């Protein structure tokens, strides 16, 4: 099997309890030596500060390489540039640049801040003007809901790459064929950066289904059938979730994929098990 590289996505915690589960997850997953760990970003001052604090703590207390997410939402270019500079000063070398969602939620139409970055490609260019940081961006195998066509979506990806992005991580998906069909179109458009599949282990099927509906990811009938009747049966749900994710990633590996981005939801157990299946072992044990 070719060398597998993984990255883990976390979100900044809102409460002390969430803080505890985040750092437990980081501690459990860190020995798997991920390529990087990323921390999501919310609009508004306090969530922004939480992202920064989480990234700072990763830098201070672990050997992990953090990637800080950043969006264009509800801020002027000047304000966003200050965040980029603060990340750079803190020692961050990798930013995940995104447009972000409307502050009023996904039902609202997105409108750029009048003095802000117009879109994710514009933000990538802004980051590159300030510092030569590594920049990753998003990609949507099933099309972003705002985008009229898959081709328009891929045009946006091309604009982000032309502005300096060197990696894309995809929205989660459950049908691997859909990822490969998308990848063919991306390559045909002359985009040659890695497009790393985003894998969401289904911790909670009900939540996943409602989140998927909002972000334009489809939930196949076979997946719903597998979780049918398990709403109150956490233990079985977890076993099914592990089986579903294992099937998905092992098929991707069979078809040549070597890099994976995991949406951890700040929980380690399923992700750790899937990484084990992928052949990853804790660094200390590997050396022994
Ligand atoms: C890997 C990953 C990480 C993410 N991390 C975060 C995070 O940390 N914080 C967060 O808030 N969100 C995050 N998101 C969600 C993301 O912000 C939303 O999906 C958002 O709606 C789009 O931002 P983007 O940069 O992905 O979009 P883009 O790549 O800029 O655009 C996606 C598509 O929408 C089209 N589009 C964009 N704007 C318009 C418009 N005004 N009118 C018509 N079409 C338009 C583009 O042409 C493109 O086709 C993440 C998503 C992914 C896949």
mmCIF file of C-alpha atoms and ligand atoms in Angstrom:
data_model
loop_
_atom_site.group_PDB
_atom_site.id
_atom_site.type_symbol
_atom_site.label_atom_id
_atom_site.label_comp_id
_atom_site.label_asym_id
_atom_site.label_seq_id
_atom_site.Cartn_x
_atom_site.Cartn_y
_atom_site.Cartn_z
ATOM 1 C CA UNK A 1 0.000 0.000 0.000
ATOM 2 C CA UNK A 2 1.349 3.482 -0.905
ATOM 3 C CA UNK A 3 2.124 5.789 2.028
ATOM 4 C CA UNK A 4 -1.084 7.221 3.427
ATOM 5 C CA UNK A 5 -1.235 10.821 4.623
ATOM 6 C CA UNK A 6 -4.049 12.169 6.740
ATOM 7 C CA UNK A 7 -5.170 15.503 8.104
ATOM 8 C CA UNK A 8 -7.704 16.120 10.858
ATOM 9 C CA UNK A 9 -10.199 18.968 11.093
ATOM 10 C CA UNK A 10 -11.330 20.288 14.477
ATOM 11 C CA UNK A 11 -13.622 23.123 15.491
ATOM 12 C CA UNK A 12 -12.867 25.598 18.279
ATOM 13 C CA UNK A 13 -14.712 24.664 21.491
ATOM 14 C CA UNK A 14 -17.442 26.879 22.966
ATOM 15 C CA UNK A 15 -17.618 25.473 26.495
ATOM 16 C CA UNK A 16 -15.248 23.953 29.028
ATOM 17 C CA UNK A 17 -16.718 20.526 28.406
ATOM 18 C CA UNK A 18 -16.196 20.881 24.656
ATOM 19 C CA UNK A 19 -12.687 22.131 25.334
ATOM 20 C CA UNK A 20 -11.958 18.944 27.250
ATOM 21 C CA UNK A 21 -13.246 16.665 24.492
ATOM 22 C CA UNK A 22 -11.304 18.599 21.838
ATOM 23 C CA UNK A 23 -7.975 18.164 23.647
ATOM 24 C CA UNK A 24 -8.711 14.517 24.389
ATOM 25 C CA UNK A 25 -9.292 13.998 20.663
ATOM 26 C CA UNK A 26 -6.151 15.937 19.728
ATOM 27 C CA UNK A 27 -4.123 13.890 22.242
ATOM 28 C CA UNK A 28 -5.426 10.590 20.904
ATOM 29 C CA UNK A 29 -4.963 11.454 17.218
ATOM 30 C CA UNK A 30 -1.623 13.315 17.454
ATOM 31 C CA UNK A 31 0.539 10.129 17.641
ATOM 32 C CA UNK A 32 -0.770 9.189 14.179
ATOM 33 C CA UNK A 33 1.444 12.032 12.910
ATOM 34 C CA UNK A 34 -1.037 13.776 10.608
ATOM 35 C CA UNK A 35 0.243 15.895 7.756
ATOM 36 C CA UNK A 36 -1.540 18.820 9.468
ATOM 37 C CA UNK A 37 -4.525 19.535 11.708
ATOM 38 C CA UNK A 38 -6.937 22.291 10.753
ATOM 39 C CA UNK A 39 -9.127 24.483 12.944
ATOM 40 C CA UNK A 40 -12.353 25.932 11.540
ATOM 41 C CA UNK A 41 -13.303 29.588 11.707
ATOM 42 C CA UNK A 42 -16.644 31.219 12.447
ATOM 43 C CA UNK A 43 -17.790 34.713 11.630
ATOM 44 C CA UNK A 44 -17.755 37.241 14.463
ATOM 45 C CA UNK A 45 -15.233 38.286 17.065
ATOM 46 C CA UNK A 46 -15.542 35.647 19.777
ATOM 47 C CA UNK A 47 -15.502 32.630 17.446
ATOM 48 C CA UNK A 48 -12.562 34.178 15.603
ATOM 49 C CA UNK A 49 -10.675 34.495 18.881
ATOM 50 C CA UNK A 50 -11.486 30.851 19.724
ATOM 51 C CA UNK A 51 -9.935 29.681 16.452
ATOM 52 C CA UNK A 52 -6.843 31.716 17.179
ATOM 53 C CA UNK A 53 -6.587 30.444 20.762
ATOM 54 C CA UNK A 54 -6.969 26.821 19.611
ATOM 55 C CA UNK A 55 -4.299 27.229 16.933
ATOM 56 C CA UNK A 56 -1.946 28.923 19.418
ATOM 57 C CA UNK A 57 -2.387 26.072 21.881
ATOM 58 C CA UNK A 58 -1.693 23.460 19.183
ATOM 59 C CA UNK A 59 1.534 25.305 18.374
ATOM 60 C CA UNK A 60 2.524 25.674 22.020
ATOM 61 C CA UNK A 61 1.637 22.248 23.369
ATOM 62 C CA UNK A 62 1.948 19.761 20.512
ATOM 63 C CA UNK A 63 4.313 18.871 17.689
ATOM 64 C CA UNK A 64 1.428 19.114 15.202
ATOM 65 C CA UNK A 65 1.367 21.484 12.240
ATOM 66 C CA UNK A 66 -1.779 23.616 12.422
ATOM 67 C CA UNK A 67 -3.702 25.023 9.468
ATOM 68 C CA UNK A 68 -5.951 27.930 10.444
ATOM 69 C CA UNK A 69 -9.211 28.350 8.539
ATOM 70 C CA UNK A 70 -10.190 31.884 7.534
ATOM 71 C CA UNK A 71 -13.311 33.241 5.824
ATOM 72 C CA UNK A 72 -14.269 36.491 4.063
ATOM 73 C CA UNK A 73 -17.482 36.890 6.096
ATOM 74 C CA UNK A 74 -18.502 40.117 7.858
ATOM 75 C CA UNK A 75 -15.087 41.753 7.922
ATOM 76 C CA UNK A 76 -13.195 44.373 5.957
ATOM 77 C CA UNK A 77 -10.040 43.507 4.063
ATOM 78 C CA UNK A 78 -8.101 45.421 6.706
ATOM 79 C CA UNK A 79 -9.580 43.324 9.523
ATOM 80 C CA UNK A 80 -8.911 40.073 7.678
ATOM 81 C CA UNK A 81 -5.375 41.182 6.860
ATOM 82 C CA UNK A 82 -4.799 41.731 10.598
ATOM 83 C CA UNK A 83 -5.957 38.159 11.287
ATOM 84 C CA UNK A 84 -3.569 36.863 8.593
ATOM 85 C CA UNK A 85 -0.697 38.837 10.119
ATOM 86 C CA UNK A 86 -1.575 37.628 13.622
ATOM 87 C CA UNK A 87 -1.540 34.016 12.397
ATOM 88 C CA UNK A 88 1.808 34.616 10.725
ATOM 89 C CA UNK A 89 3.254 36.212 13.890
ATOM 90 C CA UNK A 90 1.997 33.247 15.942
ATOM 91 C CA UNK A 91 3.957 30.865 13.700
ATOM 92 C CA UNK A 92 1.124 29.580 11.511
ATOM 93 C CA UNK A 93 2.360 28.586 8.045
ATOM 94 C CA UNK A 94 -0.815 27.179 6.490
ATOM 95 C CA UNK A 95 -4.233 28.797 5.995
ATOM 96 C CA UNK A 96 -7.444 27.212 4.702
ATOM 97 C CA UNK A 97 -9.044 30.091 2.781
ATOM 98 C CA UNK A 98 -12.827 30.117 2.387
ATOM 99 C CA UNK A 99 -15.615 32.443 1.366
ATOM 100 C CA UNK A 100 -17.716 31.332 4.333
ATOM 101 C CA UNK A 101 -21.469 31.269 4.874
ATOM 102 C CA UNK A 102 -23.852 34.222 5.295
ATOM 103 C CA UNK A 103 -23.998 35.419 8.915
ATOM 104 C CA UNK A 104 -27.789 34.866 8.945
ATOM 105 C CA UNK A 105 -27.350 31.179 8.065
ATOM 106 C CA UNK A 106 -27.415 29.113 4.915
ATOM 107 C CA UNK A 107 -30.943 30.154 3.908
ATOM 108 C CA UNK A 108 -29.753 33.742 3.318
ATOM 109 C CA UNK A 109 -28.123 34.799 0.064
ATOM 110 C CA UNK A 110 -24.420 35.498 0.486
ATOM 111 C CA UNK A 111 -23.343 39.100 -0.006
ATOM 112 C CA UNK A 112 -19.694 40.068 0.342
ATOM 113 C CA UNK A 113 -18.852 42.714 2.944
ATOM 114 C CA UNK A 114 -18.667 46.058 1.064
ATOM 115 C CA UNK A 115 -15.081 46.605 2.182
ATOM 116 C CA UNK A 116 -14.157 42.959 2.317
ATOM 117 C CA UNK A 117 -12.701 40.244 0.148
ATOM 118 C CA UNK A 118 -15.153 39.404 -2.659
ATOM 119 C CA UNK A 119 -14.725 35.637 -2.578
ATOM 120 C CA UNK A 120 -12.346 32.830 -1.654
ATOM 121 C CA UNK A 121 -10.077 33.397 -4.690
ATOM 122 C CA UNK A 122 -9.726 37.049 -3.734
ATOM 123 C CA UNK A 123 -8.850 35.963 -0.174
ATOM 124 C CA UNK A 124 -6.203 33.512 -1.417
ATOM 125 C CA UNK A 125 -4.589 36.356 -3.386
ATOM 126 C CA UNK A 126 -4.776 38.603 -0.289
ATOM 127 C CA UNK A 127 -3.028 36.002 1.882
ATOM 128 C CA UNK A 128 -0.304 35.505 -0.724
ATOM 129 C CA UNK A 129 0.279 39.287 -0.877
ATOM 130 C CA UNK A 130 0.889 39.369 2.870
ATOM 131 C CA UNK A 131 2.998 36.254 3.344
ATOM 132 C CA UNK A 132 4.118 33.202 1.448
ATOM 133 C CA UNK A 133 1.963 30.839 3.460
ATOM 134 C CA UNK A 134 0.675 27.494 2.246
ATOM 135 C CA UNK A 135 -2.971 27.955 1.238
ATOM 136 C CA UNK A 136 -5.578 25.208 0.979
ATOM 137 C CA UNK A 137 -9.159 25.698 -0.238
ATOM 138 C CA UNK A 138 -12.475 23.849 -0.467
ATOM 139 C CA UNK A 139 -13.849 21.757 -3.340
ATOM 140 C CA UNK A 140 -17.363 20.420 -3.919
ATOM 141 C CA UNK A 141 -17.736 17.050 -5.696
ATOM 142 C CA UNK A 142 -21.522 17.502 -5.689
ATOM 143 C CA UNK A 143 -21.455 21.245 -6.417
ATOM 144 C CA UNK A 144 -21.786 24.068 -3.904
ATOM 145 C CA UNK A 145 -25.467 24.972 -3.378
ATOM 146 C CA UNK A 146 -24.834 28.602 -4.512
ATOM 147 C CA UNK A 147 -23.248 27.501 -7.728
ATOM 148 C CA UNK A 148 -25.446 27.277 -10.841
ATOM 149 C CA UNK A 149 -23.434 24.430 -12.388
ATOM 150 C CA UNK A 150 -20.555 22.067 -11.629
ATOM 151 C CA UNK A 151 -18.575 23.890 -14.324
ATOM 152 C CA UNK A 152 -19.045 27.237 -12.501
ATOM 153 C CA UNK A 153 -17.890 25.579 -9.309
ATOM 154 C CA UNK A 154 -14.766 24.247 -11.011
ATOM 155 C CA UNK A 155 -14.120 27.712 -12.493
ATOM 156 C CA UNK A 156 -14.033 29.022 -8.902
ATOM 157 C CA UNK A 157 -11.608 26.260 -7.920
ATOM 158 C CA UNK A 158 -9.423 27.226 -10.892
ATOM 159 C CA UNK A 159 -9.503 30.884 -9.792
ATOM 160 C CA UNK A 160 -8.411 29.840 -6.279
ATOM 161 C CA UNK A 161 -5.547 27.759 -7.693
ATOM 162 C CA UNK A 162 -4.492 30.593 -10.035
ATOM 163 C CA UNK A 163 -4.399 32.864 -6.966
ATOM 164 C CA UNK A 164 -1.978 30.506 -5.205
ATOM 165 C CA UNK A 165 -3.876 27.656 -3.512
ATOM 166 C CA UNK A 166 -1.907 24.398 -3.588
ATOM 167 C CA UNK A 167 -4.387 21.909 -2.082
ATOM 168 C CA UNK A 168 -8.165 21.462 -1.999
ATOM 169 C CA UNK A 169 -10.101 19.463 0.565
ATOM 170 C CA UNK A 170 -13.542 18.322 -0.506
ATOM 171 C CA UNK A 171 -16.895 18.643 1.158
ATOM 172 C CA UNK A 172 -17.825 15.206 2.520
ATOM 173 C CA UNK A 173 -19.502 12.726 0.167
ATOM 174 C CA UNK A 174 -20.681 9.138 0.476
ATOM 175 C CA UNK A 175 -20.549 7.926 -3.150
ATOM 176 C CA UNK A 176 -16.948 7.527 -4.249
ATOM 177 C CA UNK A 177 -17.932 7.492 -7.933
ATOM 178 C CA UNK A 178 -19.126 11.029 -7.496
ATOM 179 C CA UNK A 179 -15.656 12.098 -6.237
ATOM 180 C CA UNK A 180 -13.894 10.432 -9.177
ATOM 181 C CA UNK A 181 -16.290 11.927 -11.739
ATOM 182 C CA UNK A 182 -15.605 15.345 -10.208
ATOM 183 C CA UNK A 183 -11.855 14.736 -10.195
ATOM 184 C CA UNK A 184 -11.935 13.904 -13.926
ATOM 185 C CA UNK A 185 -13.634 17.244 -14.606
ATOM 186 C CA UNK A 186 -11.165 19.111 -12.388
ATOM 187 C CA UNK A 187 -8.196 17.560 -14.196
ATOM 188 C CA UNK A 188 -9.816 18.265 -17.586
ATOM 189 C CA UNK A 189 -9.980 21.936 -16.557
ATOM 190 C CA UNK A 190 -6.202 21.927 -16.120
ATOM 191 C CA UNK A 191 -6.197 21.901 -12.304
ATOM 192 C CA UNK A 192 -3.397 19.686 -11.039
ATOM 193 C CA UNK A 193 -3.272 20.320 -7.272
ATOM 194 C CA UNK A 194 -4.184 17.501 -4.855
ATOM 195 C CA UNK A 195 -7.953 17.336 -4.286
ATOM 196 C CA UNK A 196 -8.076 15.513 -0.980
ATOM 197 C CA UNK A 197 -11.310 13.677 -0.145
ATOM 198 C CA UNK A 198 -13.033 14.979 2.974
ATOM 199 C CA UNK A 199 -14.301 12.040 5.029
ATOM 200 C CA UNK A 200 -17.072 12.450 7.566
ATOM 201 C CA UNK A 201 -17.482 9.462 9.872
ATOM 202 C CA UNK A 202 -21.194 9.475 10.667
ATOM 203 C CA UNK A 203 -21.229 10.000 14.433
ATOM 204 C CA UNK A 204 -24.924 10.872 14.343
ATOM 205 C CA UNK A 205 -26.967 10.021 11.259
ATOM 206 C CA UNK A 206 -29.855 12.445 11.920
ATOM 207 C CA UNK A 207 -27.460 15.375 12.298
ATOM 208 C CA UNK A 208 -25.444 14.307 9.275
ATOM 209 C CA UNK A 209 -28.570 14.156 7.124
ATOM 210 C CA UNK A 210 -29.724 17.630 8.088
ATOM 211 C CA UNK A 211 -26.216 19.082 7.672
ATOM 212 C CA UNK A 212 -25.815 17.357 4.289
ATOM 213 C CA UNK A 213 -29.121 18.825 3.075
ATOM 214 C CA UNK A 214 -27.868 22.319 3.908
ATOM 215 C CA UNK A 215 -24.471 22.002 2.276
ATOM 216 C CA UNK A 216 -25.539 20.185 -0.885
ATOM 217 C CA UNK A 217 -24.078 16.763 -0.110
ATOM 218 C CA UNK A 218 -26.354 13.862 -0.992
ATOM 219 C CA UNK A 219 -27.238 11.079 1.413
ATOM 220 C CA UNK A 220 -27.835 7.899 -0.589
ATOM 221 C CA UNK A 221 -30.825 5.685 0.253
ATOM 222 C CA UNK A 222 -28.499 2.763 1.059
ATOM 223 C CA UNK A 223 -26.826 4.868 3.770
ATOM 224 C CA UNK A 224 -30.160 5.844 5.330
ATOM 225 C CA UNK A 225 -31.179 2.181 5.260
ATOM 226 C CA UNK A 226 -28.056 1.181 7.177
ATOM 227 C CA UNK A 227 -28.881 3.567 10.025
ATOM 228 C CA UNK A 228 -32.617 2.855 9.986
ATOM 229 C CA UNK A 229 -34.093 2.185 13.410
ATOM 230 C CA UNK A 230 -30.877 3.024 15.259
ATOM 231 C CA UNK A 231 -31.730 6.533 16.486
ATOM 232 C CA UNK A 232 -31.729 5.339 20.097
ATOM 233 C CA UNK A 233 -29.011 2.705 19.775
ATOM 234 C CA UNK A 234 -25.696 4.525 20.043
ATOM 235 C CA UNK A 235 -23.520 1.414 20.299
ATOM 236 C CA UNK A 236 -24.809 -0.224 17.102
ATOM 237 C CA UNK A 237 -24.773 3.129 15.302
ATOM 238 C CA UNK A 238 -21.097 3.466 16.070
ATOM 239 C CA UNK A 239 -20.310 0.017 14.669
ATOM 240 C CA UNK A 240 -22.268 0.775 11.505
ATOM 241 C CA UNK A 241 -20.526 4.165 11.182
ATOM 242 C CA UNK A 242 -17.129 2.481 11.417
ATOM 243 C CA UNK A 243 -18.123 -0.115 8.811
ATOM 244 C CA UNK A 244 -19.467 2.536 6.412
ATOM 245 C CA UNK A 245 -16.373 4.745 6.684
ATOM 246 C CA UNK A 246 -14.035 1.741 6.411
ATOM 247 C CA UNK A 247 -15.741 0.609 3.237
ATOM 248 C CA UNK A 248 -15.490 4.114 1.790
ATOM 249 C CA UNK A 249 -11.817 4.794 2.553
ATOM 250 C CA UNK A 250 -10.612 1.308 1.591
ATOM 251 C CA UNK A 251 -12.358 1.641 -1.771
ATOM 252 C CA UNK A 252 -10.704 5.051 -2.248
ATOM 253 C CA UNK A 253 -7.317 3.488 -1.445
ATOM 254 C CA UNK A 254 -7.982 0.658 -3.942
ATOM 255 C CA UNK A 255 -8.645 3.351 -6.519
ATOM 256 C CA UNK A 256 -5.366 5.157 -5.854
ATOM 257 C CA UNK A 257 -6.167 7.744 -3.177
ATOM 258 C CA UNK A 258 -3.359 8.316 -0.662
ATOM 259 C CA UNK A 259 -4.448 11.497 1.187
ATOM 260 C CA UNK A 260 -7.500 11.901 3.415
ATOM 261 C CA UNK A 261 -8.941 14.861 5.324
ATOM 262 C CA UNK A 262 -11.097 13.752 8.273
ATOM 263 C CA UNK A 263 -13.932 15.841 9.700
ATOM 264 C CA UNK A 264 -13.393 14.684 13.278
ATOM 265 C CA UNK A 265 -16.218 16.669 14.939
ATOM 266 C CA UNK A 266 -13.684 16.836 17.786
ATOM 267 C CA UNK A 267 -14.000 13.123 18.501
ATOM 268 C CA UNK A 268 -11.203 10.649 18.022
ATOM 269 C CA UNK A 269 -12.643 7.152 18.274
ATOM 270 C CA UNK A 270 -14.029 6.503 14.770
ATOM 271 C CA UNK A 271 -11.267 8.473 13.058
ATOM 272 C CA UNK A 272 -8.595 6.620 15.021
ATOM 273 C CA UNK A 273 -10.093 3.248 14.046
ATOM 274 C CA UNK A 274 -10.315 4.195 10.360
ATOM 275 C CA UNK A 275 -6.719 5.432 10.372
ATOM 276 C CA UNK A 276 -5.682 2.119 11.932
ATOM 277 C CA UNK A 277 -7.403 0.329 9.045
ATOM 278 C CA UNK A 278 -5.470 2.570 6.678
ATOM 279 C CA UNK A 279 -2.287 1.217 8.234
ATOM 280 C CA UNK A 280 -1.403 4.186 10.439
ATOM 281 C CA UNK A 281 0.136 3.377 13.820
ATOM 282 C CA UNK A 282 1.127 5.648 16.710
ATOM 283 C CA UNK A 283 4.586 7.103 16.022
ATOM 284 C CA UNK A 284 6.193 5.788 19.247
ATOM 285 C CA UNK A 285 5.042 2.209 18.580
ATOM 286 C CA UNK A 286 6.215 2.388 14.971
ATOM 287 C CA UNK A 287 9.700 3.351 16.126
ATOM 288 C CA UNK A 288 9.802 0.598 18.766
HETATM 289 C C1 LIG B 1 -12.820 21.753 3.670
HETATM 290 C C2 LIG B 1 -13.850 22.785 4.086
HETATM 291 C C3 LIG B 1 -13.601 23.575 5.212
HETATM 292 C C4 LIG B 1 -14.527 24.560 5.605
HETATM 293 N N1 LIG B 1 -14.237 25.330 6.706
HETATM 294 C C5 LIG B 1 -15.083 26.326 7.076
HETATM 295 C C6 LIG B 1 -14.782 27.189 8.183
HETATM 296 O O1 LIG B 1 -13.768 27.049 8.843
HETATM 297 N N2 LIG B 1 -15.662 28.162 8.500
HETATM 298 C C7 LIG B 1 -16.807 28.356 7.764
HETATM 299 O O2 LIG B 1 -17.564 29.272 8.098
HETATM 300 N N3 LIG B 1 -17.138 27.553 6.719
HETATM 301 C C8 LIG B 1 -16.290 26.554 6.347
HETATM 302 N N4 LIG B 1 -16.610 25.753 5.263
HETATM 303 C C9 LIG B 1 -17.878 25.970 4.554
HETATM 304 C C10 LIG B 1 -17.773 27.076 3.488
HETATM 305 O O3 LIG B 1 -17.428 28.293 4.093
HETATM 306 C C11 LIG B 1 -19.123 27.211 2.820
HETATM 307 O O4 LIG B 1 -19.412 26.080 2.048
HETATM 308 C C12 LIG B 1 -19.322 28.475 2.009
HETATM 309 O O5 LIG B 1 -20.702 28.565 1.647
HETATM 310 C C13 LIG B 1 -18.513 28.543 0.732
HETATM 311 O O6 LIG B 1 -17.212 28.916 0.970
HETATM 312 P P1 LIG B 1 -16.077 28.327 -0.026
HETATM 313 O O7 LIG B 1 -14.813 29.034 0.174
HETATM 314 O O8 LIG B 1 -16.083 26.884 0.074
HETATM 315 O O9 LIG B 1 -16.731 28.805 -1.411
HETATM 316 P P2 LIG B 1 -16.145 29.142 -2.824
HETATM 317 O O10 LIG B 1 -15.213 28.098 -3.275
HETATM 318 O O11 LIG B 1 -15.700 30.537 -2.856
HETATM 319 O O12 LIG B 1 -17.474 29.063 -3.648
HETATM 320 C C14 LIG B 1 -18.193 27.844 -3.796
HETATM 321 C C15 LIG B 1 -19.118 27.947 -4.995
HETATM 322 O O13 LIG B 1 -20.116 28.922 -4.799
HETATM 323 C C16 LIG B 1 -20.123 29.844 -5.869
HETATM 324 N N5 LIG B 1 -20.363 31.160 -5.312
HETATM 325 C C17 LIG B 1 -19.661 31.752 -4.334
HETATM 326 N N6 LIG B 1 -20.224 32.946 -4.012
HETATM 327 C C18 LIG B 1 -21.284 33.085 -4.850
HETATM 328 C C19 LIG B 1 -22.259 34.092 -5.016
HETATM 329 N N7 LIG B 1 -22.246 35.196 -4.259
HETATM 330 N N8 LIG B 1 -23.225 33.887 -5.950
HETATM 331 C C20 LIG B 1 -23.236 32.754 -6.713
HETATM 332 N N9 LIG B 1 -22.332 31.779 -6.595
HETATM 333 C C21 LIG B 1 -21.384 31.937 -5.681
HETATM 334 C C22 LIG B 1 -18.738 29.786 -6.444
HETATM 335 O O14 LIG B 1 -18.709 30.143 -7.816
HETATM 336 C C23 LIG B 1 -18.395 28.357 -6.263
HETATM 337 O O15 LIG B 1 -18.925 27.641 -7.328
HETATM 338 C C24 LIG B 1 -15.721 24.753 4.858
HETATM 339 C C25 LIG B 1 -15.981 23.925 3.739
HETATM 340 C C26 LIG B 1 -15.065 22.955 3.335
HETATM 341 C C27 LIG B 1 -15.365 22.089 2.151
#
